[in-house]
Amino acid sequence: MKVTNLDERIHVLDSSANVMTVIRDIGNSGVQEEAFYVLDIGDIVRKHQIWKEQLPRVDPYYAVKCNDSLTVLEVLAALGVGFDCASKSEINKVLGIGVDSSRIIFANPAKPASHIRHAAAMGVDTMTVDNESELHKIKQLHPVAKIVIRIRCDAELAQCQLGMKFGCDPTHEAPNLLHLARMLELDVVGISFHVGSGCQDPPVFQRAIRHARILFNLAIDLGFKPYLLDLGGGYPGVKGSSIDKIAEVINEALAECFPTEDVHIIAEPGRFYVASAFTLATSIHSKRAVRKDPTSPNTVTHVMYYINDGVYGSFNCLLYDHQQVIPLPLKNGCGKMIQSSIWGPTCDGLDQVVENVLLHDMDLGEWIIFENMGAYTLPVASPFNGFPVPKVHVVADEGVWLMLKDAFPLTEDHFVIGNTPSNLRLGLDIGGTNIDGWTDPSIDMAASEILAGSSDPTASFLYDYVEKMVRGRMLDL
Ligand SMILES: Cc1ncc(COP(=O)(O)O)c(C=O)c1O
């Protein structure tokens, strides 16, 4: 298998290194000025483990729009995850890494004609619809499509509401769509919904699943054979967040409304998988001390820091995704805290990252770290004003490397082990600096369980084998 992704080789860290030591090593190398990301693929593997533990009946179809990094897609494909694509180019990206078209749902209820034609040509048949015109379009362009009716059921509280744009009313419009689909001799295979991204209203999943059950019954009465329930996205993913409550509600509602195994339950998690996997390091390139106290003209009342990424880059998530970001100075400060603000590098006054925060005085060249920057950041970032979108350094610990190095589409060639020259060139000559307070939770699920469902039939054999090797090595020590 050829390596498709040479730009984002995965650097295998020794046991003394972690995301923060990597950031420190790169930041303090003296040669790094630009902002950069560190992507820890172990974090994605741990999320998958949590998903499988909490939602054993629900197969995840990752929402590519959330972060379309090739490495993210390859890791998720290796774990056996399916994909929710919104467009022709997302479909191509996923097919391009070798994922079978049957593992893709085209989950955009309003699709341009050329994208439907492309999906048909590529064998991507399952697609969502929430209006009559889309049904007519599909009848013309992809008459054998497997149609999933997307209904609206909004969370009372969510980071980003989607219901004002997509989803038909489940009690009036959805039945009409089922009747129309019957008339057009289209194949309705299921129901989907999206309660809103960053859902903070777990009971909404119960309401939505109950609506879906009613529509399944109607579809069956009309002669359809629905087999797919798609629970959409909405699951939180930042460090310290939990899907426990949402999972409890979903599992109970599934047991009540879909107790048998004949319905395939899927979901389209985006931020859950990637939010915490990406950490952004920015550096201060300029600074302005503001003196606004007329009674004490020499006293600094506020410090403005200008960093090398902003709202036109990664921090577009402040505007579009309503995220809140927390600046973490890399160096421990001392002395008194000063009211400060943090600004992006462009010449636009809108380009403000943090409006008001208490910080120790920092110098030019110092690094400010932002965790949880994996969701809805990079795919939207632009190099406006000529400031580049940050590069991503990808890391994994040895256990993750052993688990994934032969899991298609990943290969050994995707990984770089030890302090090879390419590691050194990247500033990844990890010395094992000890960083307080950052612990790397270990993976305690067996590799074969994490990878269960992977499309590669040899996968579970391989991971049992790797497991045994690792255990054997541990016993030797
Ligand atoms: C159709 C669809 N599915 C899934 C997602 C992912 O949602 P989340 O990141 O909240 O899991 C989105 C986000 O906009 C979406 O539009």
Short mmCIF file of C-alpha atoms and ligand atoms in Angstrom, two decimals:
data_model
loop_
_atom_site.label_atom_id
_atom_site.label_comp_id
_atom_site.label_asym_id
_atom_site.label_seq_id
_atom_site.Cartn_x
_atom_site.Cartn_y
_atom_site.Cartn_z
CA MET A 1 0.00 0.00 0.00
CA LYS A 2 1.38 3.40 -0.95
CA VAL A 3 1.59 6.06 1.72
CA THR A 4 -0.94 8.71 0.76
CA ASN A 5 -0.14 11.10 3.49
CA LEU A 6 3.55 11.91 3.65
CA ASP A 7 2.93 15.44 4.90
CA GLU A 8 1.52 14.24 8.17
CA ARG A 9 3.77 11.38 9.30
CA ILE A 10 2.89 10.12 12.75
CA HIS A 11 5.78 10.53 15.19
CA VAL A 12 5.97 7.74 17.72
CA LEU A 13 6.88 9.16 21.12
CA ASP A 14 8.91 7.39 23.73
CA SER A 15 7.35 6.89 27.14
CA SER A 16 8.82 10.07 28.60
CA ALA A 17 7.19 12.31 26.00
CA ASN A 18 3.68 13.66 25.56
CA VAL A 19 1.87 16.47 23.77
CA MET A 20 3.14 19.15 26.15
CA THR A 21 6.77 17.99 26.00
CA VAL A 22 6.55 18.00 22.21
CA ILE A 23 5.16 21.55 22.25
CA ARG A 24 7.90 22.63 24.65
CA ASP A 25 10.61 21.03 22.54
CA ILE A 26 9.39 22.58 19.31
CA GLY A 27 8.60 25.94 20.91
CA ASN A 28 11.92 26.17 22.70
CA SER A 29 13.97 24.86 19.76
CA GLY A 30 14.83 28.42 18.78
CA VAL A 31 13.91 27.76 15.14
CA GLN A 32 10.11 27.76 15.44
CA GLU A 33 8.24 31.00 14.99
CA GLU A 34 4.97 30.02 13.31
CA ALA A 35 1.98 28.69 15.21
CA PHE A 36 1.63 24.90 15.05
CA TYR A 37 -0.66 22.11 16.15
CA VAL A 38 0.13 18.85 17.85
CA LEU A 39 -2.38 16.13 17.03
CA ASP A 40 -2.37 13.18 19.41
CA ILE A 41 -3.97 10.24 17.62
CA GLY A 42 -4.05 8.32 20.91
CA ASP A 43 -6.74 10.78 21.97
CA ILE A 44 -8.89 9.74 19.00
CA VAL A 45 -8.34 6.06 19.82
CA ARG A 46 -9.42 6.71 23.43
CA LYS A 47 -12.54 8.51 22.22
CA HIS A 48 -13.40 5.52 20.07
CA GLN A 49 -12.95 3.28 23.07
CA ILE A 50 -15.35 5.49 25.07
CA TRP A 51 -17.89 5.48 22.22
CA LYS A 52 -17.87 1.71 21.99
CA GLU A 53 -18.22 1.32 25.73
CA GLN A 54 -21.00 3.89 26.11
CA LEU A 55 -22.96 3.34 22.91
CA PRO A 56 -22.40 -0.29 21.95
CA ARG A 57 -25.41 -0.41 19.61
CA VAL A 58 -24.48 2.74 17.69
CA ASP A 59 -21.98 2.66 14.82
CA PRO A 60 -20.20 6.01 14.46
CA TYR A 61 -20.01 7.67 11.03
CA TYR A 62 -17.55 10.52 11.59
CA ALA A 63 -18.70 13.92 10.27
CA VAL A 64 -15.82 14.82 7.95
CA LYS A 65 -16.71 18.52 7.93
CA CYS A 66 -15.59 18.80 11.54
CA ASN A 67 -11.93 18.20 10.73
CA ASP A 68 -10.93 16.70 7.40
CA SER A 69 -7.26 16.13 8.22
CA LEU A 70 -6.11 13.10 6.25
CA THR A 71 -4.54 11.58 9.35
CA VAL A 72 -7.81 11.89 11.28
CA LEU A 73 -9.67 10.18 8.45
CA GLU A 74 -7.05 7.43 8.14
CA VAL A 75 -7.02 6.74 11.87
CA LEU A 76 -10.81 6.59 12.02
CA ALA A 77 -10.93 4.37 8.92
CA ALA A 78 -8.40 2.06 10.58
CA LEU A 79 -10.64 1.89 13.65
CA GLY A 80 -13.56 0.79 11.49
CA VAL A 81 -15.53 4.04 11.75
CA GLY A 82 -17.81 5.06 8.85
CA PHE A 83 -18.08 8.59 7.41
CA ASP A 84 -20.71 11.29 7.05
CA CYS A 85 -19.86 13.36 3.97
CA ALA A 86 -21.48 16.66 3.03
CA SER A 87 -20.17 17.07 -0.51
CA LYS A 88 -18.50 15.53 -3.53
CA SER A 89 -15.01 16.47 -2.38
CA GLU A 90 -15.53 15.01 1.11
CA ILE A 91 -16.72 11.81 -0.58
CA ASN A 92 -13.59 11.80 -2.75
CA LYS A 93 -11.36 12.37 0.25
CA VAL A 94 -12.82 9.40 2.11
CA LEU A 95 -12.85 7.13 -0.95
CA GLY A 96 -9.30 8.28 -1.67
CA ILE A 97 -7.99 6.65 1.48
CA GLY A 98 -9.52 3.35 0.45
CA VAL A 99 -12.79 3.37 2.40
CA ASP A 100 -15.61 1.43 0.75
CA SER A 101 -18.55 3.51 -0.49
CA SER A 102 -20.90 1.47 1.70
CA ARG A 103 -19.28 3.07 4.75
CA ILE A 104 -20.34 6.56 3.67
CA ILE A 105 -23.60 8.40 4.26
CA PHE A 106 -24.16 11.52 2.17
CA ALA A 107 -25.75 13.47 5.03
CA ASN A 108 -26.52 16.79 3.42
CA PRO A 109 -30.28 17.22 2.90
CA ALA A 110 -29.75 19.90 0.22
CA LYS A 111 -27.29 18.56 -2.36
CA PRO A 112 -26.16 20.18 -5.61
CA ALA A 113 -27.15 18.03 -8.64
CA SER A 114 -23.55 17.34 -9.68
CA HIS A 115 -22.79 16.03 -6.19
CA ILE A 116 -25.73 13.61 -6.35
CA ARG A 117 -24.55 12.42 -9.76
CA HIS A 118 -21.06 11.94 -8.37
CA ALA A 119 -22.37 10.00 -5.36
CA ALA A 120 -24.32 7.75 -7.73
CA ALA A 121 -21.24 7.15 -9.88
CA MET A 122 -19.14 6.31 -6.81
CA GLY A 123 -21.72 3.95 -5.30
CA VAL A 124 -22.53 6.23 -2.37
CA ASP A 125 -26.20 5.40 -2.18
CA THR A 126 -27.37 6.33 1.30
CA MET A 127 -28.37 9.99 1.55
CA THR A 128 -30.52 12.24 3.69
CA VAL A 129 -33.50 14.28 2.45
CA ASP A 130 -35.82 16.73 4.21
CA ASN A 131 -37.91 18.21 1.39
CA GLU A 132 -40.01 17.34 -1.64
CA SER A 133 -37.80 19.01 -4.21
CA GLU A 134 -34.83 16.89 -3.09
CA LEU A 135 -36.90 13.73 -3.55
CA HIS A 136 -37.72 14.77 -7.15
CA LYS A 137 -34.04 15.58 -7.76
CA ILE A 138 -32.95 12.19 -6.48
CA LYS A 139 -35.63 10.45 -8.54
CA GLN A 140 -34.01 12.00 -11.59
CA LEU A 141 -30.33 11.67 -10.68
CA HIS A 142 -30.02 8.61 -8.46
CA PRO A 143 -33.32 6.70 -8.51
CA VAL A 144 -31.92 3.70 -6.62
CA ALA A 145 -30.62 5.84 -3.74
CA LYS A 146 -31.34 4.67 -0.21
CA ILE A 147 -33.20 7.59 1.27
CA VAL A 148 -33.05 8.65 4.90
CA ILE A 149 -35.65 11.24 5.92
CA ARG A 150 -34.12 13.86 8.21
CA ILE A 151 -36.50 15.18 10.81
CA ARG A 152 -36.15 18.21 13.04
CA CYS A 153 -35.92 17.84 16.78
CA ASP A 154 -33.92 20.63 18.41
CA ALA A 155 -32.04 20.55 21.69
CA GLU A 156 -33.19 23.30 24.00
CA LEU A 157 -29.54 24.20 24.55
CA ALA A 158 -26.80 23.61 22.00
CA GLN A 159 -23.57 25.30 20.94
CA CYS A 160 -24.80 25.51 17.33
CA GLN A 161 -28.44 25.02 16.40
CA LEU A 162 -29.06 23.41 13.02
CA GLY A 163 -32.84 22.99 13.04
CA MET A 164 -33.54 26.37 11.47
CA LYS A 165 -31.84 25.11 8.30
CA PHE A 166 -32.41 21.37 8.13
CA GLY A 167 -34.88 18.74 9.21
CA CYS A 168 -38.57 18.46 8.33
CA ASP A 169 -41.32 18.58 10.89
CA PRO A 170 -41.74 14.99 12.13
CA THR A 171 -45.50 15.10 12.53
CA HIS A 172 -46.66 16.97 9.40
CA GLU A 173 -43.94 17.11 6.77
CA ALA A 174 -42.20 13.75 7.27
CA PRO A 175 -45.39 11.70 6.64
CA ASN A 176 -45.97 13.71 3.44
CA LEU A 177 -42.43 12.96 2.30
CA LEU A 178 -42.97 9.25 2.93
CA HIS A 179 -46.14 9.33 0.82
CA LEU A 180 -44.38 11.23 -1.97
CA ALA A 181 -41.42 8.82 -1.91
CA ARG A 182 -43.89 5.96 -2.24
CA MET A 183 -45.52 7.63 -5.24
CA LEU A 184 -42.12 8.22 -6.86
CA GLU A 185 -41.15 4.60 -6.17
CA LEU A 186 -38.11 5.69 -4.20
CA ASP A 187 -36.58 3.54 -1.46
CA VAL A 188 -36.85 5.06 2.02
CA VAL A 189 -34.52 3.10 4.32
CA GLY A 190 -34.59 5.13 7.51
CA ILE A 191 -34.87 8.27 9.60
CA SER A 192 -32.19 10.69 10.78
CA PHE A 193 -31.99 13.81 12.92
CA HIS A 194 -29.40 16.21 14.30
CA VAL A 195 -30.38 17.73 17.63
CA GLY A 196 -27.78 20.52 17.37
CA SER A 197 -24.01 20.54 17.69
CA GLY A 198 -22.60 20.60 21.20
CA CYS A 199 -25.91 19.40 22.67
CA GLN A 200 -26.54 20.28 26.30
CA ASP A 201 -30.01 18.78 26.47
CA PRO A 202 -29.62 14.97 26.64
CA PRO A 203 -33.41 14.22 26.83
CA VAL A 204 -33.80 15.61 23.30
CA PHE A 205 -32.41 12.29 22.02
CA GLN A 206 -35.35 10.47 23.59
CA ARG A 207 -37.86 12.82 21.95
CA ALA A 208 -36.17 12.39 18.57
CA ILE A 209 -35.92 8.60 18.80
CA ARG A 210 -39.63 8.41 19.70
CA HIS A 211 -40.51 10.50 16.63
CA ALA A 212 -38.34 8.19 14.53
CA ARG A 213 -40.19 5.13 15.83
CA ILE A 214 -43.55 6.58 14.79
CA LEU A 215 -42.20 7.31 11.32
CA PHE A 216 -40.67 3.82 11.05
CA ASN A 217 -44.15 2.40 11.73
CA LEU A 218 -45.72 4.64 9.09
CA ALA A 219 -43.00 3.72 6.58
CA ILE A 220 -43.64 0.02 7.21
CA ASP A 221 -47.40 0.59 6.74
CA LEU A 222 -46.64 2.23 3.40
CA GLY A 223 -44.67 -0.81 2.26
CA PHE A 224 -41.12 0.40 2.90
CA LYS A 225 -38.59 -1.78 4.72
CA PRO A 226 -36.73 0.78 6.88
CA TYR A 227 -33.58 -0.53 8.55
CA LEU A 228 -31.50 2.56 9.37
CA LEU A 229 -31.78 4.98 12.29
CA ASP A 230 -29.25 7.82 12.23
CA LEU A 231 -28.83 9.73 15.51
CA GLY A 232 -26.78 12.56 13.93
CA GLY A 233 -24.18 14.54 15.86
CA GLY A 234 -24.19 16.68 18.98
CA TYR A 235 -21.84 14.80 21.34
CA PRO A 236 -19.32 16.96 23.23
CA GLY A 237 -15.60 16.29 22.84
CA VAL A 238 -13.44 18.72 24.83
CA LYS A 239 -11.17 17.51 27.64
CA GLY A 240 -13.23 16.79 30.75
CA SER A 241 -16.55 16.56 28.90
CA SER A 242 -18.57 13.37 28.96
CA ILE A 243 -21.15 11.62 26.81
CA ASP A 244 -22.36 9.51 29.77
CA LYS A 245 -25.69 11.27 30.17
CA ILE A 246 -26.45 11.42 26.44
CA ALA A 247 -25.49 7.75 26.09
CA GLU A 248 -27.77 6.78 28.97
CA VAL A 249 -30.72 8.57 27.37
CA ILE A 250 -29.99 7.07 23.93
CA ASN A 251 -29.57 3.52 25.23
CA GLU A 252 -32.85 3.72 27.18
CA ALA A 253 -34.73 5.21 24.23
CA LEU A 254 -33.35 2.56 21.86
CA ALA A 255 -34.37 -0.18 24.28
CA GLU A 256 -37.87 1.32 24.41
CA CYS A 257 -38.38 2.12 20.71
CA PHE A 258 -35.98 -0.12 18.80
CA PRO A 259 -35.49 -3.13 21.06
CA THR A 260 -34.50 -5.59 18.34
CA GLU A 261 -31.23 -5.77 16.42
CA ASP A 262 -32.80 -5.62 12.95
CA VAL A 263 -32.41 -1.84 12.74
CA HIS A 264 -28.90 -0.56 12.09
CA ILE A 265 -28.27 2.36 14.44
CA ILE A 266 -25.66 4.88 13.37
CA ALA A 267 -24.64 8.39 14.48
CA GLU A 268 -22.60 11.18 12.93
CA PRO A 269 -20.27 12.40 15.70
CA GLY A 270 -17.88 15.17 14.72
CA ARG A 271 -16.48 17.17 17.62
CA PHE A 272 -16.61 14.16 19.95
CA TYR A 273 -13.76 12.47 18.08
CA VAL A 274 -11.44 15.38 17.39
CA ALA A 275 -11.97 18.35 19.71
CA SER A 276 -9.46 17.33 22.37
CA ALA A 277 -6.98 15.64 20.02
CA PHE A 278 -5.59 18.91 18.66
CA THR A 279 -3.57 21.36 20.76
CA LEU A 280 -2.55 24.68 19.22
CA ALA A 281 0.66 26.51 20.10
CA THR A 282 0.84 30.19 19.18
CA SER A 283 3.62 32.65 19.83
CA ILE A 284 3.54 36.31 20.73
CA HIS A 285 5.05 38.37 17.95
CA SER A 286 4.01 41.83 19.15
CA LYS A 287 2.80 43.48 22.32
CA ARG A 288 1.31 46.82 23.26
CA ALA A 289 1.22 48.19 26.79
CA VAL A 290 -1.80 50.44 27.27
CA ARG A 291 -1.69 53.27 29.82
CA LYS A 292 -5.15 54.56 30.41
CA ASP A 293 -5.06 55.89 33.95
CA PRO A 294 -4.93 59.71 33.71
CA THR A 295 -3.96 59.93 37.37
CA SER A 296 -0.97 57.64 36.81
CA PRO A 297 0.20 58.05 33.19
CA ASN A 298 3.12 55.60 33.53
CA THR A 299 1.08 52.74 34.92
CA VAL A 300 0.27 49.94 32.48
CA THR A 301 -3.47 49.27 32.74
CA HIS A 302 -3.81 46.63 30.05
CA VAL A 303 -1.50 44.58 27.80
CA MET A 304 -2.43 43.63 24.25
CA TYR A 305 -0.67 40.53 22.91
CA TYR A 306 -0.60 39.81 19.18
CA ILE A 307 -0.21 36.13 18.31
CA ASN A 308 0.35 34.37 15.00
CA ASP A 309 -3.08 32.78 14.61
CA GLY A 310 -6.44 34.49 14.81
CA VAL A 311 -10.10 34.50 13.84
CA TYR A 312 -9.30 34.22 10.14
CA GLY A 313 -7.23 31.14 10.95
CA SER A 314 -7.90 28.53 13.64
CA PHE A 315 -9.92 30.88 15.83
CA ASN A 316 -12.68 31.16 13.24
CA CYS A 317 -14.28 28.74 15.70
CA LEU A 318 -14.99 31.75 17.96
CA LEU A 319 -17.25 33.23 15.31
CA TYR A 320 -18.75 30.21 13.57
CA ASP A 321 -18.71 27.56 16.25
CA HIS A 322 -19.31 29.76 19.32
CA GLN A 323 -16.32 28.18 21.04
CA GLN A 324 -14.67 29.53 24.14
CA VAL A 325 -10.91 29.27 24.25
CA ILE A 326 -8.63 29.35 27.25
CA PRO A 327 -5.10 30.73 26.83
CA LEU A 328 -2.43 28.75 28.70
CA PRO A 329 1.00 30.42 28.78
CA LEU A 330 3.64 27.75 28.19
CA LYS A 331 6.07 29.35 30.63
CA ASN A 332 5.15 29.64 34.29
CA GLY A 333 4.81 33.36 34.92
CA CYS A 334 5.67 35.24 38.04
CA GLY A 335 4.86 38.65 39.46
CA LYS A 336 1.56 40.38 39.37
CA MET A 337 -1.25 39.52 36.98
CA ILE A 338 -2.27 42.19 34.46
CA GLN A 339 -5.53 42.64 32.57
CA SER A 340 -4.70 41.47 29.05
CA SER A 341 -6.23 40.76 25.68
CA ILE A 342 -5.03 38.49 22.88
CA TRP A 343 -5.30 39.41 19.21
CA GLY A 344 -4.77 37.62 15.91
CA PRO A 345 -2.13 38.72 13.39
CA THR A 346 -4.30 40.37 10.71
CA CYS A 347 -5.05 44.07 10.37
CA ASP A 348 -8.76 43.60 11.11
CA GLY A 349 -10.10 44.92 14.42
CA LEU A 350 -12.45 41.93 14.54
CA ASP A 351 -9.43 39.66 14.87
CA GLN A 352 -9.55 39.31 18.65
CA VAL A 353 -8.96 35.90 20.27
CA VAL A 354 -9.47 36.67 23.97
CA GLU A 355 -11.12 39.90 25.07
CA ASN A 356 -10.08 40.07 28.68
CA VAL A 357 -7.93 37.75 30.74
CA LEU A 358 -5.57 38.09 33.69
CA LEU A 359 -2.05 37.08 32.68
CA HIS A 360 1.45 37.47 34.01
CA ASP A 361 3.59 39.78 31.92
CA MET A 362 4.86 37.89 28.86
CA ASP A 363 7.67 38.64 26.41
CA LEU A 364 7.78 38.53 22.63
CA GLY A 365 8.46 34.98 21.46
CA GLU A 366 6.68 33.36 24.39
CA TRP A 367 4.15 30.64 23.60
CA ILE A 368 0.45 30.56 24.42
CA ILE A 369 -1.22 27.17 24.19
CA PHE A 370 -4.86 26.47 23.38
CA GLU A 371 -6.22 22.99 24.05
CA ASN A 372 -9.33 21.47 22.47
CA MET A 373 -8.76 23.03 19.07
CA GLY A 374 -9.67 20.03 16.88
CA ALA A 375 -13.30 20.73 16.01
CA TYR A 376 -14.40 23.19 13.33
CA THR A 377 -11.06 25.00 13.26
CA LEU A 378 -8.64 23.89 10.51
CA PRO A 379 -11.13 23.14 7.69
CA VAL A 380 -12.40 26.73 7.85
CA ALA A 381 -9.06 28.50 8.45
CA SER A 382 -7.72 30.81 5.73
CA PRO A 383 -4.33 32.47 5.22
CA PHE A 384 -5.96 35.94 5.18
CA ASN A 385 -3.41 38.79 5.23
CA GLY A 386 -0.75 36.24 4.27
CA PHE A 387 -0.56 34.52 7.65
CA PRO A 388 -0.27 30.78 7.12
CA VAL A 389 -2.63 28.20 8.54
CA PRO A 390 -0.65 26.34 11.26
CA LYS A 391 1.09 23.09 10.40
CA VAL A 392 0.05 19.94 12.23
CA HIS A 393 2.60 17.65 13.91
CA VAL A 394 1.09 14.25 14.52
CA VAL A 395 2.17 12.11 17.47
CA ALA A 396 1.24 8.76 18.99
CA ASP A 397 2.57 6.73 21.85
CA GLU A 398 4.06 3.30 21.31
CA GLY A 399 0.90 1.38 22.25
CA VAL A 400 -1.13 3.27 19.66
CA TRP A 401 1.57 2.73 17.05
CA LEU A 402 1.58 -1.03 17.70
CA MET A 403 -2.18 -1.08 17.43
CA LEU A 404 -2.51 0.93 14.23
CA LYS A 405 0.67 0.45 12.23
CA ASP A 406 -0.84 -2.26 10.02
CA ALA A 407 -4.50 -1.34 10.26
CA PHE A 408 -5.60 -0.38 6.75
CA PRO A 409 -5.32 2.33 5.47
CA LEU A 410 -2.44 2.98 7.88
CA THR A 411 0.86 1.26 7.27
CA GLU A 412 4.26 1.23 8.96
CA ASP A 413 5.30 3.93 6.49
CA HIS A 414 2.88 6.37 8.08
CA PHE A 415 4.92 6.31 11.27
CA VAL A 416 8.32 7.72 12.18
CA ILE A 417 10.00 6.03 15.10
CA GLY A 418 12.78 7.33 17.31
CA ASN A 419 14.92 10.38 16.83
CA THR A 420 15.40 9.96 13.11
CA PRO A 421 16.68 12.88 11.02
CA SER A 422 13.12 13.73 10.02
CA ASN A 423 12.13 13.94 13.67
CA LEU A 424 15.05 16.28 14.25
CA ARG A 425 14.07 18.42 11.27
CA LEU A 426 10.61 18.79 12.75
CA GLY A 427 12.08 19.88 16.04
CA LEU A 428 10.82 16.65 17.54
CA ASP A 429 14.06 15.55 19.16
CA ILE A 430 12.23 14.66 22.34
CA GLY A 431 14.41 14.85 25.39
CA GLY A 432 11.81 13.68 27.88
CA THR A 433 11.36 16.91 29.80
CA ASN A 434 9.13 16.32 32.77
CA ILE A 435 5.97 18.38 32.63
CA ASP A 436 3.79 18.64 35.72
CA GLY A 437 0.13 18.15 35.70
CA TRP A 438 -0.34 16.52 32.31
CA THR A 439 -1.22 12.88 32.46
CA ASP A 440 -1.87 10.66 29.51
CA PRO A 441 -4.80 8.34 30.36
CA SER A 442 -3.89 4.79 29.39
CA ILE A 443 -5.91 2.65 27.01
CA ASP A 444 -7.31 -0.23 28.98
CA MET A 445 -9.60 -1.77 26.39
CA ALA A 446 -7.99 -4.60 24.42
CA ALA A 447 -6.81 -3.48 21.01
CA SER A 448 -8.98 -6.09 19.37
CA GLU A 449 -12.07 -4.62 21.07
CA ILE A 450 -11.24 -1.07 20.03
CA LEU A 451 -10.82 -2.20 16.46
CA ALA A 452 -13.85 -4.49 16.35
CA GLY A 453 -15.87 -3.55 13.30
CA SER A 454 -12.83 -2.56 11.28
CA SER A 455 -13.50 -3.41 7.65
CA ASP A 456 -10.23 -5.33 7.36
CA PRO A 457 -11.05 -8.98 8.08
CA THR A 458 -7.49 -9.63 9.24
CA ALA A 459 -7.68 -6.76 11.70
CA SER A 460 -8.76 -8.56 14.85
CA PHE A 461 -6.21 -11.31 14.25
CA LEU A 462 -3.49 -8.70 13.84
CA TYR A 463 -4.42 -6.89 17.00
CA ASP A 464 -4.63 -10.03 19.05
CA TYR A 465 -1.15 -10.75 17.76
CA VAL A 466 0.13 -7.27 18.61
CA GLU A 467 -1.48 -7.51 22.04
CA LYS A 468 0.31 -10.76 22.70
CA MET A 469 3.58 -9.26 21.53
CA VAL A 470 3.17 -6.27 23.82
CA ARG A 471 2.19 -8.47 26.75
CA GLY A 472 5.12 -10.77 26.00
CA ARG A 473 7.50 -7.84 25.95
CA MET A 474 6.11 -6.54 29.22
CA LEU A 475 6.66 -9.94 30.83
CA ASP A 476 10.23 -9.97 29.54
CA LEU A 477 10.95 -6.67 31.26
C1 LIG B 1 -25.39 16.52 9.14
C2 LIG B 1 -24.40 16.66 10.24
N1 LIG B 1 -23.99 15.56 10.88
C3 LIG B 1 -23.08 15.62 11.88
C4 LIG B 1 -22.53 16.81 12.27
C5 LIG B 1 -21.52 16.80 13.37
O1 LIG B 1 -22.02 17.34 14.51
P1 LIG B 1 -21.18 17.33 15.86
O2 LIG B 1 -19.85 17.89 15.57
O3 LIG B 1 -21.98 18.14 16.80
O4 LIG B 1 -21.10 15.91 16.33
C6 LIG B 1 -22.96 18.00 11.66
C7 LIG B 1 -22.44 19.30 12.08
O5 LIG B 1 -22.76 20.34 11.61
C8 LIG B 1 -23.91 17.92 10.61
O6 LIG B 1 -24.33 19.01 9.96
#
